[in-house]
Structure formats: structure tokens, C-alpha cells
Amino acid sequence: MTPAHVVVIGGGFAGLRTAVSLADAGIRVTVLEARGSLGGRARSFADPATGEVVDNGQHLFLAGYEATLRFLKRLGTQDRLIFQDRLSVVFVEPGGRVSRLDCPPLPAPWHLAAGVAGLSSLSLADKWKFMRVLKAVSREEDGQTVEEWLTRQGQSEGSRRIFWDPLTIATLNEIPSRASASGLRAVLRVLLKGPWPKARLGMPKVGLSDLYTEAARRIIEENGGEVRVNAPVAGLTLEGSRVRAARLANGSSLEAESVVSALPPQALNRLLPDGVRSSDPAFSNLDRFSSSPIVSVNLWLDRPVTKALFVGLIGTRFQWLFNKEAILKKAGIEARYVALILSAAQAYMDQPNDALAAMALEDLAACFPHLAAVRPIRSQVVRERDATVSLGVGMERFRPSARTRLENFFLAGDWTATGLPATIESAVLSGEECASQVISHLCPATLNRP
Ligand SMILES: Cc1cc2nc3c(=O)[nH]c(=O)nc-3n(C[C@H](O)[C@H](O)[C@H](O)COP(=O)(O)OP(=O)(O)OC[C@H]3O[C@@H](n4cnc5c(N)ncnc54)[C@H](O)[C@@H]3O)c2cc1C
């Protein structure tokens, strides 16, 4: 019996989830990854100066990331994520003013309503108006930006600045005047629909790559598959309405019964032969997708910043601070830095590293007065120009499903039609769906064929 062979292009969350599901179904998988390591937009590496593990950007998880937790359970690495006991976020503003969103363990949506009611930075009127949003979450209204939708729900300038803008930028990586309201509603549904424990935030206590990449590789290889890094795919060879092979940049070709693209839209677009684009809206709409960037600045300082694992920053350019020393310590990993995150960073991408590091330090010193005279020992900047697709108004309808009009070519990736913002959960969910489409395409005729 020769198992069917599937090529998966792309070794991020979506590609590895697809590949592990296929391997579990007895299919031989070859993962082709362009970079020298797996993980894509959710990866870690050793800082060249200190040797400490650094992410390409801190990632937050929700306890309601069900597909992701299923995947990590399959990999046996779910205990490398740490979750809060309940949804709780400390916010600090310039001058050191602190407010806290602390959601008690009440049935949804009361956990969030009570948390917002206790937010000292919101006026009484704004807390009351927050309830209007809770009622409107399940109503789908198309064609509005987050800003327009929140205005329609009576949310004031103040509540947007303190609560809604940080939530939108953190979860959608886009500014409220551009992000589609349907993305924010999807986030709120995750926070509000399930029982309260699903709304808790979590993060890896190890480097991001150590959360999933090597465990996934092991399962793929144990099932007769292969993972190739430094293996950029340059094109696809078609035969009628099928993909016959993936053509690698080194000139070799790899034939397969089915081929999966687990690539971002721009990378997929570059692979497609010219004639095929107009044959399928999944391909002809790829040009419509643009990206939104994220900048991370890691700072090694001569004194501690905070005891909290993470803090939301309000009224500054950087929006989040992560205490990496405390987070990684939970796994016994030594690190001495804090990470500052600036999402929806279009306006800052072309600033030099020194300027970004100085900006991060300035924001930090503004919020934590004890850092006024702090000197950084080291700083490191990570720019992710294509951090996520920008899902503006009307983009939802261009997100393709896993199947394409090429009968053996399938799509996965955080940007595909999962109904979720472009997140890890979306990537993993797309991988699950893609694998099940491939399996139903191959089975029963070719799976385990003689
Ligand atoms: C800084 C940052 C912070 C983020 N924060 C969060 C967060 O807090 N929570 C959250 O849920 N999500 C977050 N995200 C989003 C999350 O990282 C992505 O949604 C997810 O990693 C996307 O996975 P993917 O597999 O769809 O795509 P990718 O990870 O982009 O995988 C695609 C892979 O394809 C490879 N590739 C490209 N071209 C080729 C080619 N020609 N041949 C072969 N391989 C190729 C790439 O190298 C890459 O490894 C963040 C992203 C960034 C960048």
C-alpha cells in the first residue's frame, strides 16, 4: 500500500495544522517552507547578542481558541501556554494612572459587563452605554468600520480611547477608522458567547516556535512525511484543471496527488501561473488584500519595570508591554528584557531602529515614572511588515474557502474564510478545514491505494 502524497506549501500555524491532520489520516505529507525555520509569522529565535529567546512579536491567545488548543493538545504542548485565572488587564497611562479591567467569574456576558463597570477610567455614562454594544453584537450589519459602528452604538470618544481602540488594534491589528466592524463583532462574540473561562488571556511561557513547530515536525516525520526548510516554492505546474507539481526555486519539482497553499495571499499570488487567476475568484481577488504591520521593540533595562506579566498602555504610541523576564521564568527560561508592541504600525515602519527604541523607552518612562532616568542596556527591533492582512470594510466576501476550482489545490491561512480575524485561531481553524477537504477529495479512491 502506498499512501497518498500531499505537498503543503508554508510552515506556519496553518500549514503545520494541515500537515499534522493529514499525517494523522495516514497521508504522506511534504511541507515546503521558504525560510530556514518553521513558524512563519509566529516564530521565535535566539537574540544574537544575549542568546535569549525572542519572539517575532508577542502573541496573545484566548482560552476560547478552541482549534488552537486542540492542535496543541495533539502536539502534547498545551501546557506550554499559561492562562489567567480570569480576564484581567491592567492599563497604565502617561503619568502613571492605573485602571484595571477585572472580570469576575460570572456567566457571559455579565463577566465582561461587571469588568467594564469596575473600570475606573470610564465615566458612569460610558459604562451604561457599553451595554448597548453587548446587545448589538449578534446583529450583523454590513459595510461599517469599527469607528462607525461604535458611534452608532453611542460609544463616546472617551470610551473609544480607553477601551475600544486598544481592543480593536490589539485584536484586528488595524485602526478603528479602517477595520471592519464585523471583525470586532467576531472578537466580542468569542469573549461573550462562551462561558466566562473562554475569555481568559494566555501566552506561551516558551519561545513561540517551541510551542508547536518541532512537535509538529516530529509527528509529520513519524508518519512517513518530510519537512523541508530553505525550500521556497517558485511556481505551480498545471495539467488541465489540476496542479501536477510544486516547482521549487532550486529548479526541482515535487509531484503530489494534492497541493495545499498555506501561504499569505501575496505569496500565493506570486506562485500562480498567469492563465489561472481569472478562472477563480479565490485567485482573481488576491490583489485586493493588503497588509497591516506590527513593530516590536525588546528592551534590556537596568531595573525592573513591573511585576505584572503584561500591561496595556493607553495614550502612548506602543500599546502593550510584556514582561518577558516574568513570562519565560514560568518555564525556567532566563531572560532579562521587556517587549513593547506597536500594532497597526503603518506610520512607523520606516523609522530607524534607534528612533523606534527611543520611542518605546519614552512611552515606558511616561507610564512608569520610576523609569525616568533609565538607560537601556540593549534594544532590538523586529518589524513585521505583513503581520496580518488588513480586513477593512467589504473584505470579508473576498476571503476564499479551502476548495478552489483547481480540483486538487486547496487553501489554508489565517486570511481565508474562517469568519474570524486574521489570528492564530483563524490559521489553525483553516488548517483543520483544509485537511478535511483534502481527505474527502483523496478518500476513499486514492487513500491507501494499492
Ligand atoms: C508581530 C505579530 C503579532 C501577532 N499577534 C497575534 C496575537 O497576539 N494573537 C493571534 O492570534 N495572532 C497574532 N498574530 C497573527 C498570527 O501570527 C498569524 O495569524 C498566524 O501566525 C498566521 O499563520 P499562517 O500559517 O496563516 O501564515 P504564516 O505564519 O505567514 O505562514 C506562511 C508560511 O509560508 C512561508 N512561505 C511564504 N512564501 C513561501 C514560498 N514561496 N514557498 C514556501 N514557503 C513560503 C512563510 O515563510 C511562512 O512560514 C500576530 C502576528 C504578528 C506578525
Short mmCIF file of N, CA and C in Angstrom, two decimals, residues 324-408:
data_model
loop_
_atom_site.label_atom_id
_atom_site.label_comp_id
_atom_site.label_asym_id
_atom_site.label_seq_id
_atom_site.Cartn_x
_atom_site.Cartn_y
_atom_site.Cartn_z
N LYS A 324 8.84 39.95 29.71
CA LYS A 324 9.31 38.66 29.22
C LYS A 324 10.10 37.91 30.29
N GLU A 325 10.78 38.66 31.16
CA GLU A 325 11.54 38.01 32.23
C GLU A 325 10.59 37.15 33.07
N ALA A 326 9.45 37.74 33.46
CA ALA A 326 8.49 37.02 34.31
C ALA A 326 7.77 35.91 33.54
N ILE A 327 7.47 36.16 32.26
CA ILE A 327 6.72 35.16 31.48
C ILE A 327 7.59 33.91 31.25
N LEU A 328 8.81 34.13 30.79
CA LEU A 328 9.67 32.99 30.45
C LEU A 328 10.17 32.27 31.71
N LYS A 329 10.24 33.01 32.81
CA LYS A 329 10.65 32.40 34.08
C LYS A 329 9.72 31.26 34.48
N LYS A 330 8.47 31.34 34.04
CA LYS A 330 7.49 30.31 34.39
C LYS A 330 7.87 28.95 33.79
N ALA A 331 8.72 28.99 32.77
CA ALA A 331 9.21 27.72 32.21
C ALA A 331 10.68 27.53 32.59
N GLY A 332 11.16 28.33 33.53
CA GLY A 332 12.57 28.22 33.95
C GLY A 332 13.54 28.77 32.91
N ILE A 333 13.03 29.61 32.00
CA ILE A 333 13.90 30.17 30.95
C ILE A 333 14.37 31.55 31.39
N GLU A 334 15.68 31.76 31.29
CA GLU A 334 16.21 33.05 31.72
C GLU A 334 16.12 34.09 30.62
N ALA A 335 15.60 35.26 30.98
CA ALA A 335 15.54 36.38 30.03
C ALA A 335 15.49 37.65 30.85
N ARG A 336 15.98 38.73 30.31
CA ARG A 336 16.06 39.97 31.10
C ARG A 336 15.47 41.17 30.35
N TYR A 337 14.50 40.93 29.52
CA TYR A 337 14.01 42.05 28.72
C TYR A 337 12.50 42.22 28.82
N VAL A 338 12.04 43.40 28.41
CA VAL A 338 10.60 43.63 28.24
C VAL A 338 10.35 43.85 26.75
N ALA A 339 9.15 43.48 26.30
CA ALA A 339 8.80 43.66 24.88
C ALA A 339 7.68 44.68 24.78
N LEU A 340 7.86 45.66 23.93
CA LEU A 340 6.80 46.65 23.67
C LEU A 340 6.27 46.43 22.26
N ILE A 341 4.94 46.48 22.15
CA ILE A 341 4.30 46.14 20.87
C ILE A 341 3.54 47.34 20.33
N LEU A 342 3.74 47.59 19.04
CA LEU A 342 3.00 48.66 18.35
C LEU A 342 2.30 48.02 17.15
N SER A 343 0.99 47.81 17.31
CA SER A 343 0.21 47.21 16.21
C SER A 343 -0.31 48.32 15.30
N ALA A 344 -0.84 47.93 14.15
CA ALA A 344 -1.32 48.89 13.14
C ALA A 344 -0.26 49.98 12.95
N ALA A 345 0.97 49.53 12.67
CA ALA A 345 2.15 50.41 12.77
C ALA A 345 2.53 51.08 11.45
N GLN A 346 1.57 51.23 10.53
CA GLN A 346 1.89 51.79 9.21
C GLN A 346 2.78 53.03 9.29
N ALA A 347 2.44 53.94 10.20
CA ALA A 347 3.12 55.24 10.24
C ALA A 347 4.55 55.14 10.77
N TYR A 348 4.92 53.98 11.32
CA TYR A 348 6.22 53.89 12.00
C TYR A 348 7.21 52.96 11.31
N MET A 349 6.77 52.29 10.26
CA MET A 349 7.59 51.22 9.68
C MET A 349 8.93 51.71 9.15
N ASP A 350 8.97 52.94 8.67
CA ASP A 350 10.22 53.39 8.05
C ASP A 350 11.12 54.16 9.01
N GLN A 351 10.74 54.20 10.27
CA GLN A 351 11.61 54.86 11.26
C GLN A 351 12.84 53.97 11.50
N PRO A 352 14.00 54.60 11.70
CA PRO A 352 15.18 53.78 12.00
C PRO A 352 15.05 53.08 13.37
N ASN A 353 15.79 52.00 13.54
CA ASN A 353 15.71 51.22 14.78
C ASN A 353 15.94 52.08 16.02
N ASP A 354 16.94 52.96 15.95
CA ASP A 354 17.26 53.78 17.13
C ASP A 354 16.07 54.65 17.52
N ALA A 355 15.39 55.19 16.51
CA ALA A 355 14.25 56.07 16.79
C ALA A 355 13.11 55.25 17.41
N LEU A 356 12.89 54.03 16.92
CA LEU A 356 11.81 53.20 17.47
C LEU A 356 12.13 52.81 18.91
N ALA A 357 13.39 52.47 19.16
CA ALA A 357 13.79 52.09 20.53
C ALA A 357 13.64 53.28 21.47
N ALA A 358 14.01 54.47 20.99
CA ALA A 358 13.89 55.68 21.82
C ALA A 358 12.41 55.97 22.12
N MET A 359 11.57 55.75 21.11
CA MET A 359 10.13 55.97 21.28
C MET A 359 9.56 55.01 22.33
N ALA A 360 9.98 53.76 22.25
CA ALA A 360 9.50 52.75 23.20
C ALA A 360 9.92 53.13 24.62
N LEU A 361 11.15 53.57 24.75
CA LEU A 361 11.66 53.95 26.07
C LEU A 361 10.92 55.18 26.61
N GLU A 362 10.64 56.10 25.72
CA GLU A 362 9.91 57.31 26.10
C GLU A 362 8.50 56.96 26.59
N ASP A 363 7.81 56.07 25.86
CA ASP A 363 6.46 55.64 26.27
C ASP A 363 6.51 54.96 27.63
N LEU A 364 7.54 54.13 27.80
CA LEU A 364 7.68 53.39 29.05
C LEU A 364 7.92 54.35 30.22
N ALA A 365 8.83 55.29 30.01
CA ALA A 365 9.16 56.25 31.07
C ALA A 365 7.96 57.14 31.40
N ALA A 366 7.13 57.44 30.38
CA ALA A 366 5.96 58.28 30.63
C ALA A 366 4.96 57.56 31.54
N CYS A 367 4.82 56.25 31.34
CA CYS A 367 3.83 55.49 32.10
C CYS A 367 4.37 55.01 33.45
N PHE A 368 5.67 54.79 33.51
CA PHE A 368 6.27 54.28 34.75
C PHE A 368 7.30 55.30 35.23
N PRO A 369 6.86 56.25 36.05
CA PRO A 369 7.75 57.36 36.44
C PRO A 369 9.07 56.89 37.04
N HIS A 370 9.13 55.71 37.65
CA HIS A 370 10.40 55.28 38.24
C HIS A 370 11.45 54.96 37.16
N LEU A 371 11.02 54.99 35.89
CA LEU A 371 11.98 54.71 34.81
C LEU A 371 12.50 56.00 34.16
N ALA A 372 12.20 57.14 34.79
CA ALA A 372 12.53 58.42 34.14
C ALA A 372 13.99 58.48 33.69
N ALA A 373 14.89 57.96 34.50
CA ALA A 373 16.32 58.10 34.16
C ALA A 373 16.91 56.78 33.66
N VAL A 374 16.03 55.85 33.26
CA VAL A 374 16.55 54.52 32.90
C VAL A 374 17.38 54.57 31.62
N ARG A 375 18.42 53.73 31.59
CA ARG A 375 19.23 53.63 30.37
C ARG A 375 19.12 52.20 29.85
N PRO A 376 18.83 52.05 28.58
CA PRO A 376 18.74 50.68 28.07
C PRO A 376 20.13 50.05 27.93
N ILE A 377 20.23 48.79 28.32
CA ILE A 377 21.49 48.07 28.13
C ILE A 377 21.57 47.62 26.67
N ARG A 378 20.41 47.23 26.17
CA ARG A 378 20.36 46.78 24.77
C ARG A 378 18.93 46.96 24.25
N SER A 379 18.81 47.19 22.97
CA SER A 379 17.48 47.21 22.37
C SER A 379 17.52 46.43 21.07
N GLN A 380 16.36 45.89 20.73
CA GLN A 380 16.28 45.12 19.50
C GLN A 380 14.90 45.35 18.89
N VAL A 381 14.88 45.58 17.59
CA VAL A 381 13.62 45.92 16.92
C VAL A 381 13.25 44.79 15.95
N VAL A 382 12.00 44.37 15.98
CA VAL A 382 11.51 43.41 14.97
C VAL A 382 10.36 44.08 14.23
N ARG A 383 10.52 44.20 12.92
CA ARG A 383 9.44 44.78 12.09
C ARG A 383 8.76 43.65 11.33
N GLU A 384 7.45 43.56 11.45
CA GLU A 384 6.70 42.60 10.63
C GLU A 384 5.81 43.41 9.70
N ARG A 385 6.31 43.65 8.49
CA ARG A 385 5.60 44.48 7.54
C ARG A 385 4.24 43.87 7.16
N ASP A 386 4.22 42.56 6.98
CA ASP A 386 2.98 41.87 6.59
C ASP A 386 2.46 41.07 7.78
N ALA A 387 2.31 41.72 8.93
CA ALA A 387 1.94 40.98 10.15
C ALA A 387 0.61 40.26 9.98
N THR A 388 -0.40 41.01 9.50
CA THR A 388 -1.70 40.38 9.22
C THR A 388 -2.31 41.07 8.01
N VAL A 389 -3.26 40.41 7.37
CA VAL A 389 -3.99 41.10 6.32
C VAL A 389 -4.85 42.17 6.98
N SER A 390 -5.08 43.25 6.24
CA SER A 390 -5.92 44.32 6.75
C SER A 390 -7.35 44.02 6.31
N LEU A 391 -8.21 43.68 7.27
CA LEU A 391 -9.58 43.31 6.89
C LEU A 391 -10.50 44.52 7.06
N GLY A 392 -10.46 45.37 6.04
CA GLY A 392 -11.31 46.56 6.04
C GLY A 392 -12.72 46.20 5.61
N VAL A 393 -13.55 47.21 5.54
CA VAL A 393 -14.97 47.01 5.18
C VAL A 393 -15.06 46.34 3.81
N GLY A 394 -15.89 45.32 3.72
CA GLY A 394 -16.15 44.66 2.44
C GLY A 394 -15.15 43.56 2.09
N MET A 395 -14.08 43.40 2.88
CA MET A 395 -13.07 42.39 2.52
C MET A 395 -13.54 40.96 2.84
N GLU A 396 -14.48 40.86 3.78
CA GLU A 396 -14.91 39.53 4.22
C GLU A 396 -15.31 38.65 3.02
N ARG A 397 -15.99 39.26 2.04
CA ARG A 397 -16.51 38.45 0.93
C ARG A 397 -15.42 37.96 -0.01
N PHE A 398 -14.22 38.53 0.11
CA PHE A 398 -13.13 38.08 -0.77
C PHE A 398 -12.26 37.00 -0.13
N ARG A 399 -12.56 36.67 1.13
CA ARG A 399 -11.76 35.62 1.79
C ARG A 399 -12.21 34.26 1.21
N PRO A 400 -11.30 33.52 0.62
CA PRO A 400 -11.71 32.29 -0.06
C PRO A 400 -11.86 31.10 0.89
N SER A 401 -12.63 30.11 0.46
CA SER A 401 -12.72 28.88 1.25
C SER A 401 -11.57 27.96 0.87
N ALA A 402 -11.53 26.79 1.50
CA ALA A 402 -10.39 25.89 1.30
C ALA A 402 -10.33 25.31 -0.12
N ARG A 403 -11.49 25.09 -0.71
CA ARG A 403 -11.51 24.47 -2.05
C ARG A 403 -11.34 25.53 -3.13
N THR A 404 -10.67 25.18 -4.20
CA THR A 404 -10.54 26.09 -5.33
C THR A 404 -11.08 25.38 -6.57
N ARG A 405 -11.08 26.09 -7.68
CA ARG A 405 -11.58 25.44 -8.91
C ARG A 405 -10.54 24.51 -9.50
N LEU A 406 -9.31 24.60 -9.03
CA LEU A 406 -8.32 23.57 -9.40
C LEU A 406 -8.62 22.37 -8.49
N GLU A 407 -8.95 21.23 -9.10
CA GLU A 407 -9.62 20.20 -8.29
C GLU A 407 -8.78 19.61 -7.16
N ASN A 408 -7.45 19.66 -7.28
CA ASN A 408 -6.63 19.08 -6.20
C ASN A 408 -5.77 20.13 -5.51
#
